[in-house]
Amino acid sequence: MIKTILFDLGNVIVPFDFKRAYAKLAPLCGCEPGDIPTRIRSTDLVTRFETGQVSAEQFVKEFSVVLGFKITFEEFQDLWTCIFLPHPLVAESLLENLANRYRLMLLSNTNPIHYEMIQASYPLLRHFHDRVLSYEAGSVKPSSKIFQTALARAQCRPEECFFTDDILINVEAARRHGMDAVQFQNSAQLEEELRARKIEW
C-alpha cells in the first residue's frame, strides 16, 4: 500500500522552457540562443549550483564569465526565472486531496534562485509535507545519495513510495531503490497511474 507520494517539480508540477532564457541571454552574449546551452554544458557550473557547492551570487558571477556579459544579480534573477510558465501541469485539487490522505513530498533537481521564485509564485506547493531539493541535499538525481535522503524522510518503506518524474533515468533510479515509479507524461496519465494503484484523492 502506498503511503508516500513523491513528485518531481519541473515539467511535472511547474512547466518550464529554457529557450525563453536563452532568447534573452543571446543579445547580451553576442551569440545565437542555441549556442548558450553548449557553452553552459562545457562547464560543471550548473551541477555545482544545483548541488549547493556555490552560492547564488557566485553562480551569477561565474555564469557571466562563461557567457561573457555583465549583469546585476537582480537582473539575472529576473532573466533566469523567466523560464517558468504560469499554469501548473497538475491540478491543485489533486495535490490538496492527496495531501489529506498520504505523505506528499517534492524530490527535485533545482537551485535556490529557481526554487525561491517557484515557492513565491505557485501557492499549490504549500500542500507538500516535505521537500528534498538537490541544492540542500548536496546531490542530484539520478544519484543514489538523493534517493537515499528522500527515502530516509519518506517515513515508510521504499515499496510504499510512489514517485513520478518526467525524466526516465530518474524514474529508473527510483525503481532501483525499491520505489514504485512512473515517467510523467501529463495529468490524465498520472491520474490513471494513481487509480491503477488504488491511490485515492
Coordinates of C-alpha atoms in Angstrom, one line a residue, residues 4-198:
T4 CA 4.2 8.5 0.5
I5 CA 3.9 10.1 -2.9
L6 CA 6.9 12.0 -4.3
F7 CA 6.7 14.4 -7.2
D8 CA 9.5 15.9 -9.3
L9 CA 8.9 19.6 -9.7
G10 CA 10.0 20.9 -13.1
N11 CA 7.8 19.8 -16.0
V12 CA 5.7 17.7 -13.7
I13 CA 4.1 20.3 -11.5
V14 CA 5.6 23.6 -12.9
P15 CA 6.2 23.8 -16.6
F16 CA 9.4 25.5 -17.9
D17 CA 11.2 26.2 -21.1
F18 CA 14.9 27.2 -21.0
K19 CA 14.6 28.6 -24.5
R20 CA 12.9 31.7 -23.0
A21 CA 16.0 32.5 -21.0
Y22 CA 18.4 31.7 -23.9
A23 CA 16.5 34.2 -26.1
K24 CA 17.0 36.9 -23.5
L25 CA 20.6 36.0 -22.9
A26 CA 21.7 35.8 -26.5
P27 CA 21.8 39.6 -27.2
L28 CA 23.8 40.1 -24.0
C29 CA 26.4 37.5 -25.1
G30 CA 26.5 38.4 -28.8
C31 CA 25.7 34.8 -29.9
E32 CA 22.8 32.7 -31.1
P33 CA 20.3 31.4 -28.5
G34 CA 21.2 27.8 -29.5
D35 CA 24.9 28.4 -28.6
I36 CA 24.2 29.2 -25.0
P37 CA 23.4 25.6 -23.7
T38 CA 26.5 24.4 -25.4
R39 CA 28.6 26.9 -23.6
I40 CA 27.0 26.2 -20.3
R41 CA 27.4 22.4 -20.7
S42 CA 31.1 22.9 -21.3
T43 CA 31.4 23.6 -17.6
D44 CA 30.2 21.9 -14.4
L45 CA 28.8 25.2 -13.1
V46 CA 25.1 24.2 -13.2
T47 CA 25.8 20.9 -11.4
R48 CA 27.8 22.7 -8.7
F49 CA 25.0 25.2 -8.3
E50 CA 22.3 22.5 -8.1
T51 CA 24.3 20.6 -5.5
G52 CA 24.8 23.6 -3.3
Q53 CA 28.6 23.9 -3.9
V54 CA 28.4 27.5 -5.0
S55 CA 26.2 30.3 -3.7
A56 CA 23.6 32.1 -5.9
E57 CA 25.9 35.2 -6.1
Q58 CA 29.0 33.1 -7.0
F59 CA 26.9 31.3 -9.7
V60 CA 25.9 34.5 -11.4
K61 CA 29.5 35.8 -11.3
E62 CA 30.9 32.6 -12.9
F63 CA 28.0 32.3 -15.3
S64 CA 28.6 35.9 -16.5
V65 CA 32.3 35.0 -17.2
V66 CA 31.4 31.8 -19.1
L67 CA 29.0 33.7 -21.4
G68 CA 31.0 36.9 -21.5
F69 CA 28.5 39.6 -20.3
K70 CA 27.9 41.8 -17.4
I71 CA 24.6 41.8 -15.4
T72 CA 23.5 42.6 -11.9
F73 CA 22.3 39.9 -9.6
E74 CA 18.8 41.2 -9.6
E75 CA 18.7 41.4 -13.4
F76 CA 20.0 37.9 -13.6
Q77 CA 17.3 36.6 -11.2
D78 CA 14.6 38.0 -13.4
L79 CA 16.1 36.5 -16.5
W80 CA 16.9 33.1 -15.0
T81 CA 13.4 32.7 -13.7
C82 CA 11.6 33.7 -16.9
I83 CA 11.7 30.0 -18.0
F84 CA 8.7 29.1 -15.8
L85 CA 5.2 29.2 -17.3
P86 CA 2.2 30.3 -15.3
H87 CA -0.1 27.3 -15.3
P88 CA 0.8 24.2 -13.3
L89 CA 0.6 20.8 -15.1
V90 CA -1.4 19.2 -12.4
A91 CA -4.5 20.5 -10.6
E92 CA -4.1 22.0 -7.2
S93 CA -7.1 20.0 -6.1
L94 CA -5.3 16.8 -6.8
L95 CA -2.3 17.7 -4.7
E96 CA -4.6 19.1 -1.9
N97 CA -6.6 15.9 -1.7
L98 CA -3.6 13.6 -1.9
A99 CA -2.0 15.5 0.9
N100 CA -5.1 14.8 3.1
R101 CA -4.5 11.0 2.6
Y102 CA -0.8 10.5 2.0
R103 CA 2.6 12.0 2.9
L104 CA 3.4 14.3 -0.1
M105 CA 7.0 15.2 -0.9
L106 CA 8.9 17.0 -3.6
L107 CA 12.1 15.4 -5.0
S108 CA 13.7 17.9 -7.3
N109 CA 17.0 18.9 -9.0
T110 CA 16.9 22.7 -8.6
N111 CA 18.7 25.7 -7.2
P112 CA 17.9 28.5 -4.8
I113 CA 17.2 31.1 -7.4
H114 CA 14.6 28.9 -9.1
Y115 CA 13.1 27.4 -6.0
E116 CA 12.6 30.7 -4.2
M117 CA 10.8 32.1 -7.2
I118 CA 8.7 29.0 -7.6
Q119 CA 7.7 28.9 -4.0
A120 CA 6.6 32.5 -4.2
S121 CA 4.7 32.1 -7.5
Y122 CA 3.0 28.7 -7.1
P123 CA 1.0 28.6 -3.9
L124 CA 0.0 25.0 -4.6
L125 CA 3.4 23.9 -3.2
R126 CA 2.0 24.6 0.3
H127 CA 0.3 21.2 0.2
F128 CA 3.7 19.3 0.3
H129 CA 4.7 18.0 3.7
D130 CA 8.4 17.8 2.9
R131 CA 10.9 18.6 0.2
V132 CA 14.2 17.1 -0.9
L133 CA 15.9 19.7 -3.1
S134 CA 19.2 18.9 -4.7
Y135 CA 21.0 22.1 -3.6
E136 CA 20.0 21.3 0.0
A137 CA 20.7 17.6 -0.3
G138 CA 24.1 18.0 -1.9
S139 CA 23.3 15.7 -4.8
V140 CA 21.2 15.5 -7.9
K141 CA 19.0 12.8 -9.4
P142 CA 19.7 10.1 -10.6
S143 CA 22.5 9.7 -8.0
S144 CA 21.9 7.3 -5.2
K145 CA 22.5 9.8 -2.4
I146 CA 19.5 12.0 -3.1
F147 CA 17.2 9.0 -3.3
Q148 CA 18.6 7.7 0.0
T149 CA 17.9 11.1 1.5
A150 CA 14.3 11.0 0.2
L151 CA 13.7 7.5 1.5
A152 CA 15.0 8.5 4.9
R153 CA 12.4 11.2 5.1
A154 CA 9.6 9.4 3.5
Q155 CA 8.6 7.8 6.8
C156 CA 7.8 4.4 5.2
R157 CA 9.4 1.6 3.3
P158 CA 10.6 2.1 -0.3
E159 CA 7.9 -0.1 -1.7
E160 CA 5.3 2.1 0.0
C161 CA 6.6 5.1 -2.0
F162 CA 5.2 6.2 -5.4
F163 CA 7.3 8.6 -7.5
T164 CA 6.8 10.4 -10.8
D165 CA 9.4 12.3 -12.8
D166 CA 9.4 13.5 -16.5
I167 CA 13.0 12.1 -17.0
L168 CA 13.2 8.4 -17.5
I169 CA 16.7 7.8 -15.9
N170 CA 15.3 9.3 -12.7
V171 CA 12.4 7.0 -12.8
E172 CA 14.7 4.0 -13.3
A173 CA 16.9 5.2 -10.4
A174 CA 13.9 5.4 -8.1
R175 CA 12.9 1.8 -9.1
R176 CA 16.4 0.6 -8.3
H177 CA 15.9 2.0 -4.8
G178 CA 12.7 0.0 -4.4
M179 CA 10.2 2.7 -5.2
D180 CA 7.1 2.3 -7.4
A181 CA 7.9 4.9 -10.1
V182 CA 6.5 6.1 -13.5
Q183 CA 7.5 8.6 -16.1
F184 CA 5.2 11.7 -16.1
Q185 CA 3.6 12.5 -19.4
N186 CA 0.5 14.5 -18.5
S187 CA -2.0 15.0 -15.7
A188 CA -4.5 12.5 -17.2
Q189 CA -1.9 9.8 -17.5
L190 CA -0.7 10.4 -13.9
E191 CA -4.3 10.1 -12.6
E192 CA -4.6 6.7 -14.5
E193 CA -1.4 5.5 -12.8
L194 CA -2.7 6.6 -9.4
R195 CA -6.0 4.8 -9.9
A196 CA -4.2 1.7 -11.0
R197 CA -2.5 1.7 -7.6
K198 CA -5.8 2.4 -5.8

